[in-house]
Short mmCIF file of C-alpha atoms and ligand atoms in Angstrom, two decimals:
data_model
loop_
_atom_site.label_atom_id
_atom_site.label_comp_id
_atom_site.label_asym_id
_atom_site.label_seq_id
_atom_site.Cartn_x
_atom_site.Cartn_y
_atom_site.Cartn_z
CA MET A 26 -11.09 -26.05 -3.93
CA LYS A 27 -12.04 -23.09 -1.45
CA VAL A 28 -10.54 -20.73 0.88
CA GLN A 29 -11.95 -18.50 3.60
CA LEU A 30 -10.46 -15.12 4.49
CA THR A 31 -11.38 -13.52 7.65
CA SER A 32 -11.36 -9.53 7.64
CA PRO A 33 -8.97 -8.93 4.76
CA LEU A 34 -6.88 -5.65 5.08
CA ASP A 35 -5.11 -3.41 2.44
CA MET A 36 -2.59 -1.50 4.24
CA HIS A 37 -1.77 0.79 1.42
CA LEU A 38 -4.63 2.12 -0.71
CA HIS A 39 -5.16 5.02 -2.69
CA LEU A 40 -9.14 6.01 -2.97
CA ARG A 41 -8.85 9.65 -4.46
CA GLN A 42 -11.57 12.02 -4.10
CA ASP A 43 -15.14 13.06 -5.53
CA ASP A 44 -16.31 11.12 -8.54
CA MET A 45 -13.18 8.82 -8.53
CA LEU A 46 -13.64 8.07 -4.86
CA LYS A 47 -17.20 7.12 -5.46
CA LYS A 48 -16.35 4.74 -8.46
CA VAL A 49 -13.48 3.02 -6.83
CA ALA A 50 -14.12 2.77 -3.10
CA PRO A 51 -16.81 0.11 -3.35
CA PHE A 52 -14.26 -2.33 -5.03
CA SER A 53 -12.24 -2.19 -1.82
CA ALA A 54 -15.11 -2.00 0.61
CA LYS A 55 -16.76 -4.95 -0.77
CA TYR A 56 -14.00 -7.38 -0.25
CA PHE A 57 -11.89 -5.84 2.50
CA SER A 58 -12.68 -5.36 6.11
CA GLY A 59 -10.53 -2.13 6.18
CA ALA A 60 -7.72 -0.34 4.58
CA LEU A 61 -5.06 2.36 5.08
CA ILE A 62 -6.01 5.17 3.08
CA MET A 63 -3.25 7.24 1.49
CA PRO A 64 -3.41 10.98 2.17
CA ASN A 65 -1.79 12.19 -1.20
CA THR A 66 -5.08 13.75 -2.24
CA ILE A 67 -5.37 17.35 -3.52
CA PRO A 68 -4.75 19.16 -1.26
CA PRO A 69 -2.86 16.53 0.80
CA ILE A 70 -4.35 15.61 4.26
CA THR A 71 -2.46 17.72 6.62
CA THR A 72 -5.14 19.17 8.99
CA LYS A 73 -7.66 17.60 11.29
CA GLU A 74 -10.51 19.26 9.21
CA LEU A 75 -9.18 17.80 5.93
CA LEU A 76 -8.82 14.27 7.48
CA LEU A 77 -12.34 14.23 9.00
CA GLU A 78 -13.83 15.67 5.69
CA TYR A 79 -12.08 12.87 3.68
CA LYS A 80 -13.01 10.12 6.26
CA LYS A 81 -16.54 11.23 5.91
CA ALA A 82 -16.36 11.27 2.12
CA ILE A 83 -15.11 7.77 2.30
CA LEU A 84 -17.60 6.44 4.75
CA ASP A 85 -20.31 7.85 2.36
CA ALA A 86 -18.86 6.16 -0.74
CA THR A 87 -18.75 2.94 1.11
CA LYS A 88 -22.01 3.08 3.17
CA ASP A 89 -23.23 -0.17 1.66
CA PHE A 90 -20.64 -2.25 3.33
CA THR A 91 -18.85 -3.08 6.49
CA PHE A 92 -15.55 -1.28 5.91
CA THR A 93 -13.27 0.78 8.06
CA PRO A 94 -11.06 3.38 6.54
CA TYR A 95 -7.82 3.54 8.56
CA MET A 96 -6.69 7.12 8.24
CA SER A 97 -3.28 8.52 7.51
CA LEU A 98 -1.78 11.99 7.71
CA PHE A 99 0.51 13.55 4.94
CA PHE A 100 3.82 13.93 6.62
CA GLN A 101 5.16 17.54 7.30
CA ASN A 102 6.56 18.85 10.50
CA TYR A 103 3.67 18.66 13.07
CA ASP A 104 4.08 19.77 16.71
CA LYS A 105 3.21 17.15 19.45
CA LYS A 106 0.23 19.04 20.80
CA PHE A 107 -1.45 18.84 17.22
CA LEU A 108 -0.48 15.13 17.03
CA GLN A 109 -2.06 14.36 20.47
CA GLU A 110 -5.16 15.92 19.56
CA ILE A 111 -5.47 14.07 16.09
CA LYS A 112 -3.89 10.64 17.47
CA ASN A 113 -7.27 8.98 18.07
CA GLU A 114 -8.37 9.77 14.12
CA ILE A 115 -5.26 8.23 12.66
CA VAL A 116 -3.21 5.31 12.58
CA SER A 117 -0.16 6.64 10.96
CA ILE A 118 1.54 9.33 8.92
CA LYS A 119 2.87 8.77 5.34
CA LEU A 120 6.14 10.42 4.26
CA TYR A 121 6.87 11.14 0.69
CA PRO A 122 10.14 12.54 -0.57
CA ALA A 123 9.23 15.65 -2.33
CA GLY A 124 8.02 15.10 -5.96
CA ILE A 125 8.81 11.33 -5.85
CA THR A 126 5.20 10.24 -7.05
CA THR A 127 1.63 11.28 -7.74
CA ASN A 128 0.63 14.43 -5.83
CA SER A 129 3.78 14.30 -3.48
CA GLN A 130 5.06 18.00 -4.50
CA ASN A 131 4.36 18.97 -0.92
CA GLY A 132 6.66 16.13 0.51
CA VAL A 133 9.71 16.19 2.39
CA SER A 134 12.77 17.65 0.31
CA LYS A 135 15.42 16.75 3.02
CA ILE A 136 14.96 13.66 5.20
CA ASP A 137 17.25 14.06 8.03
CA ILE A 138 17.00 14.06 11.91
CA ASP A 139 17.64 17.89 12.02
CA GLU A 140 14.70 18.67 9.61
CA ILE A 141 12.15 16.21 10.87
CA GLY A 142 13.49 14.58 14.23
CA ASP A 143 11.20 16.45 16.50
CA THR A 144 8.06 15.03 14.77
CA LEU A 145 9.41 11.71 14.55
CA GLN A 146 10.28 11.81 18.38
CA ALA A 147 6.61 12.73 18.98
CA MET A 148 5.19 10.02 16.81
CA SER A 149 7.37 7.42 18.52
CA GLU A 150 6.08 8.82 21.89
CA LEU A 151 2.24 8.69 20.67
CA GLU A 152 2.93 5.33 19.01
CA ILE A 153 1.92 6.61 15.49
CA VAL A 154 3.19 4.54 12.78
CA LEU A 155 5.50 5.95 9.88
CA ASN A 156 4.79 4.88 6.54
CA ILE A 157 7.57 5.92 4.06
CA HIS A 158 7.60 5.93 0.18
CA GLY A 159 11.25 5.03 0.06
CA GLU A 160 12.86 6.18 -3.17
CA SER A 161 15.69 8.37 -3.98
CA ASN A 162 15.64 10.86 -6.87
CA GLY A 163 18.43 8.89 -8.66
CA PHE A 164 18.27 6.46 -11.44
CA VAL A 165 14.87 4.99 -11.59
CA MET A 166 16.02 1.25 -11.10
CA ASP A 167 18.38 2.22 -7.92
CA ARG A 168 16.05 4.55 -6.13
CA GLU A 169 14.73 2.00 -3.55
CA LYS A 170 18.12 0.77 -2.84
CA GLU A 171 19.65 4.31 -2.42
CA PHE A 172 16.99 5.12 -0.08
CA LEU A 173 18.03 2.23 2.25
CA PRO A 174 20.42 4.21 4.38
CA ILE A 175 17.84 6.74 5.22
CA TYR A 176 15.54 3.78 6.73
CA GLU A 177 18.55 2.75 8.59
CA VAL A 178 19.17 6.23 10.13
CA LEU A 179 15.68 6.39 11.18
CA ALA A 180 15.36 2.92 12.39
CA GLN A 181 18.49 3.45 14.51
CA ASN A 182 17.57 6.87 15.94
CA PHE A 183 13.95 6.01 16.67
CA PRO A 184 13.96 2.48 17.91
CA LYS A 185 10.49 2.68 19.23
CA LEU A 186 9.05 4.12 16.30
CA LYS A 187 7.39 1.75 13.96
CA ILE A 188 8.39 2.38 10.40
CA VAL A 189 6.81 0.63 7.43
CA MET A 190 8.78 0.56 4.19
CA GLU A 191 6.01 0.81 1.74
CA HIS A 192 5.58 -1.13 -1.40
CA ILE A 193 9.02 -2.81 -1.34
CA THR A 194 10.40 -4.21 -4.61
CA THR A 195 13.96 -4.93 -3.99
CA LYS A 196 15.74 -8.16 -2.47
CA GLU A 197 17.84 -5.45 -0.58
CA SER A 198 14.58 -4.14 1.14
CA ALA A 199 13.68 -7.66 2.02
CA THR A 200 17.09 -8.04 3.71
CA LEU A 201 17.22 -4.77 5.45
CA LEU A 202 13.67 -5.84 7.09
CA GLU A 203 15.75 -8.44 9.27
CA LYS A 204 18.33 -5.73 10.54
CA TYR A 205 15.99 -3.50 12.60
CA ASP A 206 13.31 -4.74 15.06
CA ASN A 207 11.26 -1.50 14.13
CA LEU A 208 11.28 -2.03 10.24
CA TYR A 209 8.13 -3.48 8.57
CA ALA A 210 7.04 -3.55 5.02
CA THR A 211 3.95 -3.74 2.78
CA ILE A 212 3.99 -5.86 -0.50
CA THR A 213 1.66 -4.94 -3.43
CA LEU A 214 -0.21 -7.52 -5.52
CA HIS A 215 1.57 -6.37 -8.82
CA HIS A 216 5.13 -6.69 -7.42
CA LEU A 217 4.47 -10.20 -6.83
CA PHE A 218 3.34 -10.81 -10.38
CA ILE A 219 5.48 -8.69 -12.65
CA THR A 220 8.95 -7.60 -13.31
CA LEU A 221 10.40 -4.47 -15.48
CA ASP A 222 9.95 -7.05 -18.41
CA ASP A 223 6.24 -7.21 -18.33
CA VAL A 224 6.23 -3.37 -18.10
CA ALA A 225 8.66 -2.53 -20.80
CA GLY A 226 10.30 -5.72 -22.16
CA GLY A 227 7.82 -6.13 -24.98
CA LEU A 228 5.14 -3.89 -26.02
CA LEU A 229 4.81 -0.92 -23.41
CA ARG A 230 2.25 -1.62 -20.84
CA PRO A 231 1.04 1.62 -19.47
CA HIS A 232 -1.30 -0.21 -16.93
CA LEU A 233 1.55 -1.77 -15.38
CA PHE A 234 3.65 1.49 -14.91
CA CYS A 235 3.78 2.40 -11.14
CA LYS A 236 6.12 3.93 -8.63
CA PRO A 237 8.28 2.23 -7.53
CA ILE A 238 8.87 0.55 -10.79
CA ALA A 239 8.64 -3.35 -10.91
CA LYS A 240 12.31 -4.64 -10.77
CA ARG A 241 14.33 -7.78 -11.61
CA PRO A 242 13.27 -11.41 -11.36
CA GLU A 243 15.36 -12.19 -8.20
CA ASP A 244 13.81 -9.17 -6.66
CA LYS A 245 10.38 -10.47 -7.35
CA GLU A 246 11.66 -13.93 -5.94
CA ALA A 247 12.69 -12.21 -2.70
CA LEU A 248 9.21 -10.39 -2.30
CA LEU A 249 7.46 -13.77 -2.90
CA HIS A 250 9.34 -15.45 -0.31
CA LEU A 251 8.34 -12.86 2.27
CA ALA A 252 4.68 -12.87 1.23
CA LEU A 253 4.11 -16.61 0.66
CA ASN A 254 5.74 -17.52 4.11
CA ALA A 255 3.63 -14.55 5.50
CA HIS A 256 6.75 -12.97 7.20
CA PRO A 257 5.31 -11.43 10.49
CA LYS A 258 6.77 -8.09 9.74
CA VAL A 259 5.20 -8.09 6.17
CA MET A 260 1.65 -7.21 5.27
CA PHE A 261 -0.44 -6.76 2.17
CA GLY A 262 -0.73 -3.18 0.84
CA SER A 263 -2.15 -3.10 -2.58
CA ASP A 264 -0.98 0.45 -3.40
CA SER A 265 -4.04 0.22 -5.87
CA ALA A 266 -3.68 3.63 -7.63
CA PRO A 267 -6.36 4.38 -10.06
CA HIS A 268 -6.15 7.08 -12.64
CA PRO A 269 -8.33 7.90 -15.51
CA LYS A 270 -7.61 5.80 -18.74
CA SER A 271 -6.78 9.00 -20.43
CA LYS A 272 -3.94 9.76 -17.98
CA LYS A 273 -2.66 6.27 -18.41
CA GLU A 274 -2.99 5.83 -22.22
CA ALA A 275 -1.15 9.17 -22.71
CA PRO A 276 2.33 10.27 -23.79
CA GLY A 277 3.13 11.04 -20.19
CA CYS A 278 1.76 8.04 -18.24
CA ALA A 279 0.69 8.76 -14.80
CA ALA A 280 2.12 6.07 -12.25
CA GLY A 281 -0.11 3.75 -10.60
CA VAL A 282 -1.77 0.25 -10.99
CA PHE A 283 -5.36 -0.25 -10.42
CA SER A 284 -5.84 -3.67 -8.68
CA ALA A 285 -8.55 -3.19 -6.23
CA PRO A 286 -11.28 -5.21 -7.83
CA VAL A 287 -9.05 -8.48 -8.56
CA ILE A 288 -6.90 -8.71 -5.57
CA LEU A 289 -8.30 -11.53 -3.50
CA PRO A 290 -8.80 -14.09 -6.37
CA LEU A 291 -5.33 -13.19 -7.69
CA LEU A 292 -3.52 -13.65 -4.23
CA ALA A 293 -5.44 -17.08 -3.79
CA GLN A 294 -4.29 -18.25 -7.13
CA LEU A 295 -0.80 -17.38 -6.34
CA PHE A 296 -0.64 -18.72 -2.83
CA GLU A 297 -2.32 -22.08 -4.17
CA LYS A 298 0.11 -22.18 -6.96
CA HIS A 299 2.86 -22.31 -4.45
CA ASN A 300 1.21 -24.54 -1.87
CA LYS A 301 0.86 -21.63 0.57
CA LEU A 302 -2.85 -21.07 0.84
CA GLU A 303 -2.64 -21.62 4.75
CA ASN A 304 -0.39 -18.54 4.85
CA LEU A 305 -2.79 -16.13 3.08
CA GLN A 306 -4.73 -15.14 5.98
CA ALA A 307 -1.63 -13.91 8.03
CA PHE A 308 -0.34 -11.96 4.95
CA ILE A 309 -3.88 -10.53 4.24
CA SER A 310 -4.97 -9.59 7.67
CA ASP A 311 -3.31 -11.06 10.84
CA ASN A 312 -0.03 -9.66 10.45
CA ALA A 313 -1.47 -6.06 10.05
CA GLN A 314 -3.61 -6.36 12.97
CA LYS A 315 -0.62 -6.97 15.06
CA ILE A 316 1.61 -4.61 13.53
CA TYR A 317 -1.01 -1.81 13.78
CA ASN A 318 -2.63 -2.82 16.82
CA ILE A 319 -6.08 -2.73 15.24
CA THR A 320 -9.04 -5.04 15.22
CA PRO A 321 -11.15 -4.58 12.20
CA PRO A 322 -14.68 -5.68 11.88
CA LYS A 323 -15.45 -9.34 11.06
CA LYS A 324 -16.04 -9.99 7.37
CA VAL A 325 -15.52 -13.47 5.85
CA ILE A 326 -14.75 -13.60 2.19
CA ALA A 327 -15.03 -17.17 0.51
CA LEU A 328 -13.00 -17.70 -2.53
CA GLU A 329 -13.18 -20.78 -4.72
CA LYS A 330 -11.10 -22.11 -7.44
CA LYS A 331 -13.30 -21.33 -10.46
CA ALA A 332 -12.05 -19.29 -13.68
CA MET A 333 -13.12 -15.85 -14.03
CA GLN A 334 -12.55 -13.34 -16.66
CA ILE A 335 -11.27 -9.95 -15.31
CA LYS A 336 -13.17 -7.03 -16.98
CA ASN A 337 -11.46 -4.73 -19.57
CA GLU A 338 -12.58 -1.85 -17.44
CA TYR A 339 -14.28 -1.20 -14.10
CA GLU A 340 -16.12 2.19 -14.32
CA GLY A 341 -13.81 3.22 -17.20
CA ILE A 342 -10.52 2.50 -15.25
CA VAL A 343 -8.43 -0.44 -16.51
CA PRO A 344 -7.48 -2.91 -14.01
CA PHE A 345 -4.27 -5.14 -13.46
CA MET A 346 -4.64 -8.01 -15.79
CA ALA A 347 -7.53 -6.53 -17.72
CA GLY A 348 -9.15 -9.05 -19.92
CA GLU A 349 -7.37 -12.08 -18.73
CA THR A 350 -8.92 -15.29 -17.44
CA ILE A 351 -7.91 -16.13 -13.93
CA GLU A 352 -8.20 -19.37 -11.78
CA TRP A 353 -9.96 -18.08 -8.62
CA SER A 354 -12.98 -16.04 -7.93
CA VAL A 355 -15.01 -14.75 -4.99
CA GLN A 356 -17.75 -17.25 -4.19
C1 NCD B 430 0.49 6.29 -6.43
C2 NCD B 430 -0.45 7.25 -6.91
O1 NCD B 430 -0.77 7.36 -8.21
O2 NCD B 430 -0.99 7.95 -5.97
N1 NCD B 430 1.18 5.79 -7.66
C3 NCD B 430 2.07 4.68 -7.74
O3 NCD B 430 2.69 4.50 -8.80
N2 NCD B 430 2.17 3.71 -6.85
C4 NCD B 430 1.40 7.03 -5.51
C5 NCD B 430 2.31 6.02 -4.85
O4 NCD B 430 2.01 5.30 -3.80
O5 NCD B 430 3.59 6.10 -5.09
ZN1 ZN B 431 0.93 4.21 -3.10
#
């Protein structure tokens, strides 16, 4: 059995910087036609200089491949003139609540219209997409649910602003998606495969620890329903977030799952298992092209149902499902 995917897109990707960037970027660039690059670097991407410098570093690290880095700015209050100037270099701005995840110390401490409304209005007028890491600072299992009222306020007040709920993990988020025309979502690979039980129900699995934390079986089912049916408001975004092994296998484990090298075979396996292979193209590319209004370079990836063993490490970084044998591989 085989499937061909045209111009796969990863609409939520952490590529890091320097040596780590050089190590991990080829895994995405080899299989994907483009990706939305997260701006939670050190320092975060908040100026045109930083943005262009980062884009150049990514292009250098991926020069052997046809790959478009779609750039995103780290949310802070920006004036409209600046946004107008940078508009052609970015597709979106990513908002992190302050301190909620890796390198988000400079995020927004109070997400309300009085504080950030002018920037959101300017984004809306300039048709810049808003990506949000939607978690409160409450109890870890409730953070995403507690954030939903903020999505509602933003969606209501800025009906023309496209808002992407990043890496959704709950059935409540899946439901909210239907309530506002301007809400969209990304879903990761790992949240389609695991629940909290896989992370902490048996032996503790640090390589499955990420933000937002994987939730309950019924939440995973809701995400599967959206992804397998390629709901038109939903896109694939891996949230592949590499950390050195020493930061993962540590008393304080960094949040992030490194999935970049194994995404397409695992998605093919999952969609085939549910008899939905025909919907994978929309989930992995077509929906994102429409939502972001982008046309990535053409790149065809052929996958076949042929067993493959995932390596224990790629460039010293432990991937999702390390060491496991899976049913599909890239041809
Ligand atoms: C991401 C990272 O390491 O940059 N970590 C994660 O657990 N997903 C940040 C993020 O997207 O939350
Ligand atoms: Zn992320």
